[in-house]
XYZ file of C-alpha atoms in Angstrom:
738
model
C 47.980 26.430 -20.673
C 44.795 24.928 -22.021
C 46.398 21.342 -21.485
C 47.278 22.179 -18.168
C 43.730 23.491 -17.462
C 42.156 20.039 -18.540
C 44.621 18.197 -16.423
C 43.542 20.269 -13.541
C 39.782 19.486 -14.271
C 40.542 15.556 -14.693
C 42.589 15.633 -11.519
C 39.563 16.741 -9.438
C 37.203 13.726 -10.107
C 35.027 13.254 -7.024
C 34.670 16.026 -4.899
C 34.252 13.898 -1.716
C 37.748 12.163 -2.007
C 40.841 13.888 -0.070
C 43.491 12.487 -2.591
C 41.720 14.112 -5.492
C 41.962 17.434 -3.764
C 45.482 17.131 -2.789
C 46.361 16.276 -6.445
C 44.324 19.072 -7.667
C 45.852 21.712 -5.275
C 49.448 20.425 -5.997
C 48.908 20.933 -9.934
C 47.744 24.619 -9.201
C 50.845 25.179 -7.446
C 49.282 27.410 -4.514
C 47.428 29.546 -6.552
C 43.856 30.819 -5.359
C 40.817 28.807 -6.333
C 38.544 31.769 -6.976
C 38.464 35.282 -7.531
C 36.097 36.221 -5.035
C 35.821 39.926 -3.725
C 33.799 42.505 -2.110
C 30.414 40.950 -2.955
C 30.450 38.004 -0.938
C 32.698 39.152 1.922
C 30.601 42.381 2.490
C 27.581 40.212 2.955
C 29.352 37.942 5.165
C 30.656 40.741 7.501
C 27.147 42.129 7.787
C 26.069 38.531 9.197
C 29.218 38.379 11.408
C 29.794 42.048 12.532
C 27.927 41.673 15.954
C 30.850 41.610 18.385
C 34.324 41.164 17.257
C 35.908 39.135 18.294
C 33.811 36.191 17.414
C 34.990 32.701 17.066
C 34.517 31.777 13.334
C 35.018 28.366 11.559
C 35.537 28.023 7.902
C 35.067 24.253 6.889
C 36.252 23.188 3.385
C 38.295 26.392 3.312
C 40.432 25.181 -0.012
C 42.417 28.097 -1.498
C 39.713 30.518 -1.411
C 40.775 33.947 -0.101
C 37.403 34.627 1.659
C 39.012 33.904 5.309
C 41.885 36.399 4.245
C 39.339 39.264 3.532
C 37.554 38.618 6.745
C 40.649 38.812 8.597
C 41.638 42.087 7.057
C 38.032 43.293 7.796
C 38.926 42.847 11.498
C 37.825 39.206 12.507
C 40.852 37.861 13.958
C 39.739 34.574 15.343
C 39.198 32.605 12.261
C 39.769 28.686 12.183
C 40.135 27.243 8.696
C 39.826 23.405 8.177
C 40.270 21.113 5.189
C 40.970 17.546 4.547
C 43.786 18.272 1.967
C 47.303 18.545 3.818
C 48.351 20.071 0.336
C 46.145 23.231 0.522
C 46.434 23.678 4.443
C 50.276 23.788 4.108
C 50.253 26.055 1.076
C 47.513 28.745 2.829
C 49.500 28.519 6.155
C 52.778 29.302 4.130
C 50.903 32.130 2.525
C 49.363 33.567 5.634
C 51.679 33.017 8.829
C 53.270 36.318 8.589
C 50.727 38.688 7.258
C 47.753 37.140 9.306
C 49.557 35.340 12.398
C 46.372 34.894 14.415
C 44.646 32.909 11.704
C 44.403 29.127 12.197
C 44.691 26.195 9.670
C 44.030 22.654 10.629
C 44.012 19.487 8.417
C 40.457 17.975 9.558
C 37.593 16.371 7.857
C 34.777 18.419 8.373
C 32.160 15.632 8.603
C 34.142 14.684 11.934
C 35.448 17.680 13.393
C 37.495 17.740 16.540
C 36.001 20.762 18.338
C 34.006 21.107 21.535
C 30.290 21.495 21.752
C 29.131 24.974 21.234
C 32.616 26.579 20.487
C 31.990 28.659 17.533
C 29.830 31.869 16.984
C 29.626 31.469 13.431
C 30.394 28.578 10.598
C 30.866 29.954 7.137
C 30.416 27.477 4.514
C 31.356 28.414 1.089
C 30.235 25.704 -1.270
C 31.210 22.989 1.149
C 27.783 21.553 1.507
C 27.241 21.510 -2.376
C 30.547 19.622 -2.753
C 29.543 16.891 -0.338
C 25.998 16.386 -1.910
C 27.095 14.709 -5.032
C 23.912 13.319 -6.342
C 25.259 9.917 -7.047
C 26.396 9.529 -3.508
C 23.481 10.638 -1.791
C 22.813 12.705 1.355
C 25.143 10.852 3.735
C 27.976 13.249 3.812
C 25.909 16.168 3.904
C 23.886 14.929 6.793
C 27.113 14.175 8.714
C 28.585 17.564 7.908
C 25.183 19.566 9.081
C 25.025 17.499 12.311
C 28.475 18.620 13.264
C 27.721 22.255 12.276
C 24.774 22.010 14.699
C 26.991 20.736 17.559
C 29.810 23.106 17.264
C 27.712 26.290 17.090
C 26.854 28.071 20.484
C 23.277 29.200 21.104
C 22.708 32.244 19.130
C 25.511 31.145 16.799
C 24.961 31.319 12.862
C 25.504 28.773 10.123
C 26.261 30.896 7.089
C 26.077 28.901 3.737
C 27.081 30.004 0.346
C 25.386 27.620 -1.925
C 24.258 27.365 -5.587
C 20.882 26.229 -4.312
C 20.363 22.921 -6.100
C 17.129 21.048 -5.465
C 18.758 18.126 -3.593
C 21.082 20.272 -1.416
C 17.967 22.652 -0.639
C 15.881 19.569 0.495
C 18.458 18.581 3.052
C 19.483 22.026 4.239
C 16.136 23.469 4.760
C 14.880 20.520 6.425
C 17.817 19.963 9.012
C 17.436 23.499 10.334
C 13.525 23.098 10.634
C 13.112 23.109 14.448
C 15.387 25.400 16.744
C 16.737 27.470 13.818
C 15.669 30.782 12.268
C 16.464 30.871 8.612
C 16.853 33.451 6.178
C 17.715 33.472 2.611
C 19.551 36.277 0.366
C 20.820 36.773 -3.052
C 24.561 37.484 -3.350
C 24.982 40.542 -5.922
C 27.816 40.065 -8.361
C 29.709 43.172 -7.771
C 32.586 41.928 -9.965
C 30.148 41.964 -12.827
C 31.392 38.213 -13.667
C 29.368 36.611 -16.592
C 28.387 33.477 -14.939
C 25.315 31.482 -15.578
C 24.852 30.552 -11.958
C 23.555 32.798 -9.166
C 25.100 32.370 -5.644
C 22.820 32.529 -2.775
C 23.492 32.886 1.161
C 21.468 30.811 3.644
C 21.615 31.992 7.284
C 20.381 29.769 10.002
C 20.665 31.208 13.670
C 20.546 28.686 16.478
C 17.515 29.609 18.585
C 16.305 28.377 21.908
C 12.717 27.804 20.678
C 11.740 24.428 19.051
C 8.666 25.899 17.197
C 9.415 25.821 13.330
C 9.859 29.326 12.117
C 8.990 30.390 8.478
C 11.897 30.922 6.153
C 12.363 34.561 5.592
C 14.089 35.971 2.137
C 15.325 39.198 1.414
C 13.940 39.227 -2.009
C 10.365 39.500 -3.303
C 9.409 35.894 -4.830
C 7.254 37.498 -7.394
C 10.039 39.566 -8.543
C 12.424 36.820 -8.945
C 13.529 35.728 -12.722
C 11.603 32.428 -12.834
C 12.966 31.988 -16.284
C 15.896 30.127 -14.567
C 15.661 26.750 -13.221
C 17.893 27.904 -10.481
C 15.696 30.589 -9.364
C 12.483 28.491 -9.834
C 13.956 25.629 -7.789
C 14.785 28.063 -4.858
C 11.318 29.699 -4.846
C 9.542 26.376 -5.121
C 11.926 24.749 -2.247
C 11.052 28.019 0.102
C 7.523 27.677 -0.496
C 7.316 23.941 0.066
C 9.276 24.093 3.209
C 7.191 26.764 4.647
C 4.193 24.720 3.963
C 5.454 21.935 5.969
C 6.645 24.535 8.837
C 3.060 25.885 8.706
C 1.556 22.419 9.053
C 3.606 21.442 12.102
C 2.821 24.846 13.695
C -0.932 24.005 13.205
C -0.807 20.555 14.814
C -0.747 18.206 11.523
C 0.459 14.904 12.235
C 3.874 14.860 10.877
C 6.965 12.577 10.883
C 9.971 13.752 12.775
C 13.393 12.531 12.935
C 15.554 11.770 16.048
C 17.238 15.159 15.332
C 14.143 16.931 15.329
C 13.004 15.390 18.754
C 16.213 16.160 20.451
C 15.555 19.893 19.700
C 12.381 19.442 21.935
C 9.970 19.955 19.073
C 7.425 17.671 21.236
C 8.851 18.548 24.628
C 11.733 16.902 26.347
C 11.902 13.262 25.849
C 13.754 12.927 29.382
C 10.408 13.273 30.949
C 6.996 11.493 30.484
C 4.351 13.755 29.218
C 0.918 12.124 29.511
C -0.945 11.739 26.048
C 2.055 12.831 23.902
C 1.968 10.970 20.573
C 4.559 11.533 17.925
C 5.423 9.696 14.542
C 9.317 9.453 13.833
C 11.952 7.764 11.964
C 14.231 5.745 13.974
C 17.799 4.768 12.577
C 19.896 6.017 9.897
C 23.113 4.977 8.039
C 26.168 4.122 10.121
C 24.091 4.191 13.119
C 21.898 0.985 12.691
C 21.148 -1.679 10.105
C 17.800 -0.473 9.326
C 15.509 2.503 9.693
C 12.090 2.438 11.044
C 8.812 3.871 11.025
C 7.795 4.324 14.540
C 5.288 6.077 17.024
C 6.113 7.462 20.372
C 3.252 7.222 22.974
C 3.429 8.516 26.773
C 0.408 6.811 28.386
C -2.585 8.975 29.072
C -2.636 8.050 32.835
C -0.294 8.201 35.761
C 2.819 6.035 35.834
C 1.706 4.158 39.014
C -0.544 1.711 37.047
C 2.390 0.394 34.737
C 5.125 -2.293 34.924
C 7.459 -0.800 32.712
C 8.738 2.813 32.325
C 9.532 2.167 28.540
C 8.435 -0.634 26.168
C 8.806 -1.586 22.238
C 6.005 -3.104 20.316
C 6.922 -4.536 17.039
C 4.155 -4.642 14.310
C 4.768 -6.983 11.358
C 4.023 -5.596 7.971
C 1.095 -7.445 7.141
C -0.588 -6.525 10.133
C 0.291 -2.633 9.771
C -3.094 -1.881 8.107
C -5.211 -3.204 11.050
C -7.174 -0.610 13.009
C -5.473 -1.736 16.291
C -2.001 -0.453 14.977
C -3.056 2.231 12.206
C -5.508 4.304 13.869
C -4.635 6.748 16.871
C -7.375 5.251 18.925
C -6.341 1.678 18.367
C -2.658 2.639 19.410
C -3.790 4.182 22.498
C -5.475 0.600 23.203
C -2.152 -1.155 22.699
C -0.570 1.213 25.031
C -3.164 0.490 27.818
C -2.741 -3.124 27.387
C 1.174 -3.050 27.390
C 1.635 -1.745 30.876
C 4.340 0.662 29.630
C 4.293 4.234 30.794
C 6.140 4.963 27.459
C 5.612 2.594 24.274
C 7.495 3.046 21.130
C 5.503 1.138 18.422
C 7.754 0.054 15.519
C 6.322 -0.867 12.086
C 8.330 -3.315 9.891
C 8.015 -3.109 6.166
C 9.617 -4.902 3.291
C 13.258 -3.809 3.996
C 13.027 -5.946 7.221
C 11.657 -9.199 5.447
C 14.670 -11.395 5.744
C 16.209 -10.226 9.128
C 15.214 -12.424 12.051
C 13.555 -10.906 14.771
C 16.538 -11.172 17.217
C 18.517 -8.997 14.728
C 15.733 -6.665 14.600
C 15.532 -6.340 18.331
C 19.531 -6.109 18.570
C 19.339 -3.089 16.063
C 16.500 -1.500 17.755
C 17.681 -1.611 21.485
C 20.208 1.189 21.239
C 17.937 3.215 19.348
C 15.107 2.921 21.906
C 17.337 3.459 24.884
C 17.913 6.920 23.722
C 14.198 7.614 23.603
C 13.608 6.223 27.353
C 12.579 8.504 29.964
C 15.439 9.771 32.108
C 15.023 7.725 35.337
C 15.250 4.358 33.049
C 18.804 3.193 34.117
C 21.049 0.894 31.969
C 20.095 -2.076 34.075
C 16.388 -1.609 33.600
C 15.222 -4.044 30.962
C 13.326 -2.630 27.978
C 10.785 -5.440 27.235
C 9.822 -6.226 23.537
C 6.352 -6.842 22.550
C 5.124 -8.030 19.131
C 2.207 -8.394 16.651
C 3.895 -11.266 14.723
C 3.764 -11.475 10.999
C 1.631 -14.639 11.334
C 4.053 -16.794 9.211
C 3.409 -20.191 10.435
C 5.648 -22.206 7.889
C 8.427 -21.022 5.349
C 9.721 -23.553 2.735
C 12.454 -22.913 0.365
C 11.054 -24.117 -2.941
C 14.173 -23.425 -5.228
C 17.408 -21.650 -5.435
C 18.944 -20.544 -8.448
C 21.880 -18.464 -9.633
C 21.973 -16.000 -12.510
C 25.105 -14.334 -13.859
C 22.902 -11.105 -14.342
C 20.949 -10.969 -10.976
C 23.036 -13.174 -8.838
C 21.207 -15.800 -6.317
C 17.480 -16.169 -6.517
C 15.318 -17.447 -3.922
C 11.773 -18.718 -4.352
C 10.107 -19.468 -1.183
C 6.369 -20.542 0.119
C 5.168 -18.786 3.208
C 2.032 -19.969 5.042
C 0.253 -17.142 6.918
C -2.579 -17.373 9.362
C -4.862 -14.606 9.225
C -8.028 -13.305 10.966
C -10.996 -12.131 9.025
C -13.636 -9.839 10.288
C -15.592 -12.793 11.786
C -12.502 -13.917 13.784
C -12.198 -17.120 11.909
C -8.913 -18.285 11.467
C -7.736 -18.850 7.734
C -4.585 -19.933 6.320
C -3.307 -18.488 3.000
C -0.001 -19.538 1.317
C 2.030 -17.166 -0.734
C 4.805 -17.737 -3.163
C 7.907 -15.281 -2.846
C 10.468 -14.303 -5.378
C 13.611 -12.805 -3.632
C 16.909 -11.499 -5.246
C 19.777 -12.283 -2.540
C 21.431 -9.042 -3.247
C 18.494 -7.348 -1.912
C 17.476 -9.503 0.813
C 15.411 -6.782 2.499
C 12.938 -6.715 -0.620
C 10.532 -9.209 -1.702
C 10.365 -8.779 -5.341
C 7.131 -10.483 -5.954
C 4.383 -12.211 -3.917
C 1.735 -14.379 -5.181
C -1.264 -16.242 -3.568
C -1.377 -19.985 -4.185
C -4.646 -21.306 -4.579
C -6.077 -24.790 -4.117
C -9.634 -23.623 -5.845
C -7.956 -22.808 -9.222
C -6.398 -26.314 -9.267
C -9.652 -27.904 -8.258
C -11.708 -25.945 -10.893
C -9.136 -26.747 -13.613
C -9.367 -30.562 -12.447
C -13.036 -30.542 -12.481
C -13.134 -29.370 -16.013
C -10.693 -31.791 -17.405
C -12.116 -34.628 -15.190
C -15.676 -33.954 -15.715
C -16.524 -37.028 -17.592
C -14.150 -39.259 -15.815
C -15.551 -41.642 -13.125
C -12.962 -43.703 -11.833
C -11.107 -44.246 -8.447
C -7.911 -42.983 -9.688
C -9.724 -39.696 -10.576
C -11.265 -39.491 -7.176
C -8.146 -39.918 -5.586
C -6.617 -37.139 -7.261
C -9.359 -34.785 -6.516
C -9.230 -35.842 -2.694
C -5.440 -35.306 -2.753
C -5.793 -31.767 -4.322
C -7.001 -30.290 -0.955
C -3.866 -31.264 1.056
C -1.966 -28.050 1.908
C 1.910 -27.928 1.700
C 2.075 -29.737 -1.713
C 3.280 -27.370 -4.663
C 1.791 -29.738 -7.170
C -2.028 -29.030 -6.087
C -1.500 -25.073 -5.729
C -1.755 -22.881 -8.456
C -0.841 -19.026 -8.578
C -4.074 -16.852 -8.435
C -3.329 -14.217 -11.076
C -6.500 -12.616 -10.432
C -5.227 -11.208 -7.012
C -2.571 -8.760 -6.243
C -0.646 -9.599 -2.917
C 1.791 -6.371 -3.343
C 0.231 -3.184 -2.502
C 2.725 -1.419 -4.984
C 1.128 -3.427 -7.790
C -2.398 -2.039 -6.955
C -0.742 1.373 -6.537
C 0.624 1.183 -10.100
C -2.399 0.310 -11.532
C -4.307 2.801 -9.833
C -2.455 5.248 -11.718
C -4.283 4.209 -15.172
C -7.180 6.467 -14.032
C -5.114 9.500 -14.977
C -5.546 8.236 -18.707
C -8.969 6.726 -18.296
C -10.504 8.405 -21.283
C -7.810 7.522 -23.737
C -7.995 4.025 -22.157
C -11.825 3.896 -22.573
C -11.583 5.308 -26.087
C -9.198 2.460 -26.995
C -11.388 -0.246 -25.390
C -14.517 0.839 -27.259
C -12.888 1.159 -30.532
C -11.320 -2.399 -30.217
C -7.944 -0.674 -30.291
C -4.880 -2.332 -28.512
C -2.698 0.267 -26.214
C 0.966 -0.543 -26.191
C 2.170 -1.137 -22.502
C 6.116 -1.514 -21.772
C 6.659 -3.060 -18.379
C 10.586 -2.756 -17.702
C 11.226 -5.516 -14.939
C 9.613 -8.739 -15.237
C 10.223 -10.100 -11.830
C 7.755 -13.165 -11.293
C 5.408 -11.723 -14.102
C 2.544 -11.107 -11.640
C 1.796 -7.304 -12.576
C 1.565 -8.088 -16.474
C -0.507 -11.392 -15.944
C -2.957 -9.387 -13.787
C -3.113 -6.595 -16.328
C -3.479 -9.044 -19.022
C -6.544 -10.606 -17.393
C -8.278 -7.355 -16.424
C -7.463 -5.001 -19.174
C -7.303 -7.297 -22.154
C -6.924 -4.064 -24.715
C -3.324 -4.043 -23.474
C -1.114 -5.215 -26.084
C 2.727 -5.240 -27.153
C 5.467 -3.423 -29.301
C 4.416 -2.376 -32.742
C 1.749 -4.909 -32.881
C 0.428 -3.011 -29.580
C 0.912 -5.239 -26.480
C 2.137 -5.179 -22.754
C 5.552 -5.255 -23.573
C 7.551 -6.734 -20.544
C 11.196 -5.936 -21.083
C 13.524 -8.053 -18.967
C 17.357 -8.365 -19.378
C 17.742 -11.567 -17.498
C 16.635 -14.948 -19.157
C 16.861 -16.893 -15.929
C 14.194 -14.449 -14.195
C 12.098 -15.572 -17.233
C 12.446 -19.007 -16.626
C 11.553 -18.516 -13.029
C 8.633 -16.555 -13.762
C 7.315 -19.288 -16.090
C 8.184 -22.537 -13.863
C 7.313 -21.260 -10.416
C 4.644 -18.544 -10.858
C 2.647 -19.927 -13.958
C 3.634 -17.131 -16.261
C 2.506 -17.632 -19.797
C 2.838 -15.620 -22.833
C 0.615 -15.135 -25.905
C 0.066 -12.872 -28.964
C -0.960 -10.057 -26.597
C 1.674 -10.621 -24.016
C 5.337 -11.348 -25.107
C 8.687 -10.917 -23.365
C 11.791 -9.152 -24.878
C 15.199 -10.251 -23.337
C 16.853 -6.942 -24.019
C 18.212 -3.911 -22.507
C 15.232 -1.750 -20.930
C 17.134 1.541 -21.701
C 17.907 0.725 -25.342
C 14.409 -0.571 -25.845
C 13.002 2.802 -24.546
C 15.446 4.875 -26.579
C 15.080 2.982 -29.946
C 11.274 2.576 -29.936
C 9.827 5.193 -32.371
C 7.518 7.730 -30.930
C 3.624 6.669 -31.251
C 2.147 7.390 -34.477
C 5.183 6.853 -36.432
C 4.716 3.418 -37.335
C 4.791 2.699 -41.041
C 1.510 2.139 -43.056
C 2.394 -1.392 -43.798
C 2.633 -2.085 -40.085
C -0.825 -0.542 -39.566
C -2.345 -2.675 -42.292
C -0.789 -5.704 -40.572
C -2.209 -4.925 -37.430
C -5.344 -2.291 -37.994
C -6.242 -2.694 -34.240
C -2.901 -0.894 -33.045
C -3.157 2.283 -31.174
C -0.253 3.850 -32.684
C -2.428 6.508 -34.407
C -3.876 7.357 -31.205
C -0.721 8.761 -29.837
C -0.727 6.953 -26.446
C 1.501 4.529 -24.761
C 1.927 3.390 -20.968
C 5.583 2.862 -19.934
C 6.134 1.152 -16.257
C 9.741 0.997 -14.760
C 9.620 -1.536 -12.185
C 13.016 -2.817 -12.033
C 15.372 -3.102 -8.800
C 18.791 -1.741 -8.936
C 21.795 -4.191 -8.539
C 24.037 -1.233 -7.188
C 22.154 0.456 -4.258
C 25.211 2.617 -3.653
C 23.474 5.603 -5.179
C 20.792 5.255 -2.727
C 18.359 4.130 -4.889
C 16.926 0.439 -4.405
C 14.448 0.688 -7.207
C 14.839 1.554 -10.173
C 18.403 1.470 -11.335
C 19.693 5.073 -11.406
C 20.288 4.994 -15.152
C 16.275 5.040 -15.703
C 16.038 8.455 -13.902
C 18.758 10.232 -15.958
C 17.376 13.218 -17.616
C 18.264 11.871 -21.064
C 16.100 8.721 -20.281
C 13.289 10.801 -18.989
C 13.124 12.783 -22.090
C 13.297 9.244 -24.223
C 10.349 8.150 -21.732
C 8.494 11.391 -22.831
C 8.723 10.578 -26.387
C 7.842 6.918 -26.081
C 4.518 7.576 -24.182
C 3.268 10.148 -26.582
C 1.186 13.407 -25.896
C -1.926 11.199 -24.270
C 0.495 8.484 -22.685
C 1.500 7.569 -18.905
C 4.937 7.224 -17.487
C 4.931 5.135 -13.989
C 7.948 4.830 -11.624
C 8.047 2.440 -8.741
C 10.570 4.488 -6.591
C 12.233 2.728 -3.442
C 14.802 5.094 -1.616
C 15.093 6.139 2.008
C 17.053 9.420 1.039
C 14.924 12.446 1.079
C 17.550 14.327 -1.167
C 17.566 11.747 -3.873
C 13.576 11.474 -3.992
C 13.514 15.367 -4.247
C 16.041 15.284 -7.095
C 14.256 12.724 -9.040
C 10.974 14.753 -8.469
C 12.853 17.784 -9.909
C 14.051 15.946 -12.848
C 10.689 14.512 -13.801
C 9.225 17.946 -13.221
C 11.376 19.365 -15.886
C 10.572 16.713 -18.479
C 6.678 16.181 -18.015
C 3.975 18.923 -17.676
C 2.241 16.971 -14.859
C 3.186 14.690 -11.917
C 1.322 12.669 -9.284
C 2.490 10.691 -6.472
C 1.107 7.657 -4.572
C 3.007 7.160 -1.005
C 2.137 3.468 0.198
C 2.204 4.054 4.066
C 2.926 0.408 4.944
C 5.689 0.174 2.666
C 8.859 1.868 1.587
C 7.665 2.338 -2.164
C 6.421 5.389 -3.758
C 4.700 5.369 -7.096
C 5.327 8.348 -9.455
C 3.117 9.138 -12.410
C 4.124 11.570 -15.256
C 1.779 12.618 -18.014
C 2.556 15.070 -20.786
C -1.181 16.303 -20.918
C -3.489 17.240 -18.083
C -4.720 14.090 -16.422
C -8.144 13.258 -14.912
C -9.344 13.814 -11.310
C -10.364 11.011 -9.140
C -14.172 11.844 -8.735
C -16.937 9.303 -8.031
C -17.766 9.316 -11.798
C -14.099 8.826 -12.903
C -13.827 6.083 -10.196
C -16.913 4.257 -11.576
C -15.687 4.516 -15.158
C -12.342 3.460 -14.081
C -13.795 0.206 -12.451
C -15.526 -0.514 -15.322
C -12.498 -0.893 -17.247
C -11.293 -3.634 -14.880
C -12.726 -6.889 -15.967
C -12.248 -8.877 -12.745
C -14.017 -12.045 -12.151
C -14.300 -10.988 -8.479
C -15.144 -7.276 -8.506
C -14.258 -7.164 -4.708
C -10.751 -7.494 -5.379
C -10.731 -4.021 -7.202
C -11.164 -2.267 -3.820
C -7.287 -2.188 -2.860
C -6.818 -0.364 -6.550
C -9.605 2.032 -5.865
C -8.194 2.711 -2.348
C -5.095 3.878 -4.080
C -6.633 5.994 -6.461
C -8.107 8.030 -3.542
C -4.659 8.512 -2.119
C -3.053 9.849 -5.337
C -1.921 13.510 -4.917
C -0.856 16.135 -7.539
C 2.591 17.377 -7.241
C 2.548 19.359 -10.462
């Protein structure tokens, strides 16, 4: 019997694969999966008792007896669906005589074959939970909930029995934010089963109003047992969601999904509404190649003055920060000059870096057609306008291939920028790109002629020859790589500035180390082009590596290291070294701060090991993005690794993660995990990019007061102090999550 139980569990595997469920139910031999009874069904009957006969759908029915209990309670019009032919055959055979009116159909609940508005109630007993496998992301869950909303009548109910995990709640509550009235109930365990998990019932009623309604619960939040992660997660999720709903109701500028706008949350999109402005996300998986941050603007004056009913205005990443595109006032100025009655302003970011503008236009066209006013016919051309990215020249410097990383591209781009005095300037940047993630620029460095000239001036100071003068003259010719040098005192990537801004959270500890001549051990997992460690090495010389106390750059791929040295002027010294090793093993095997031997401390008396502080930065991209994470690899965010990171940094240390994920559910799951390991958590969202930087500390962190900012700026030893401004701007945008 015990061996059979093990075989059953092993047969199930991935909850989202039909064949696994077929095998599972075949091994069970027709036995019901659960032993549910009066508790759940009494609560369900209370939600559906309005006016039998009501049309009820039970998606992912499995072998549960829930439908049988409801049928016996008087609800005859029940349709059960499951994508396992095995279980549908078994359940039909078991019920065909005793419950002849109950229907059973083999069907994928993420692609239902029912008419719109057909059902009065959809009762989901764990189906959404099964679809929301953390490693698979929210894709299937989103598809299922869209189908639920489609097949329900106005006034219909979606009744979801769930364990209320953080990533499930994140999707569930946000999907039913507009046009739905949501309540949450605790399901009592009337059978007194000794389960460590509580079941909850979420009821969402399809309303006509688009105004977000605060979530109601049938239990007192203050009386909920917060000693369990499950209850604490539910209360926090409800409170967080209600804050968002209240903010929307109060008129705060929020970002909507296409589904939100379809509910009429900002009025009907079929008509022009002068002065309407709303931010939204365009595109999603299986619908478009990319997703886009966008702003929809309906002109503030009558339509007679416009040439177009609808237009698309594309803003390149490196221009998104300009006043004309980032401010509301500037955006209205663009609308006026565009001659479009409705303008959809689309902002490109790093994920679009290697898509051609023609590919972007093809991807956007069907998305924007759905946003066009009703009287815009299919034949009416929707014009594309663009604030270009300023790239005047693109040169492939080198292509190399690594067995670990795959094809690697090094390219130079020449940008034409306009400064505040409207004087045209040209800047050359060197970029590192991994072909497996063509949508992301891994590293970007400013190339400088001035640095080369200064170096030559020093080396040729006493040489007065025609040949030396010839070389100096040649050093000013743009386009020759031999006369351009990487400027390691300049950060071209906004997320690098963001990472460094988080150091303010441990500024006091850094000040203590710097003033005492101690070296702070700082590990950076992921070298890239070596720009971040080189910058830190220059502006924070008290950072050092390993047991000797330094900026430990952990990089698994030796080819990447060779690229950094050859094409990005990365150099090592006693305080900046690279370990070609596995970053996870490095973190797990490093002894905690303060545990180094007396002999090691004698060897390096400046080590900060006794200060119980380290800094750990995870800045590596994922080779497998199927988990929904582009950066970092999912393994670095497992709870066991986070616990090792907590031990690594010590009581006064800082743990930093560069996070890139389009999935809201995955982000919330990661934050939940980090919250469970670290006592304090902060976030920096980069508006012009897809990155979010998370900062975790075991101890209370410092506030970004004017005094703290001034002291933090003192720690940055920069040759050009004005270059600290992007870092200080990022400091001001850091917000506390816990």
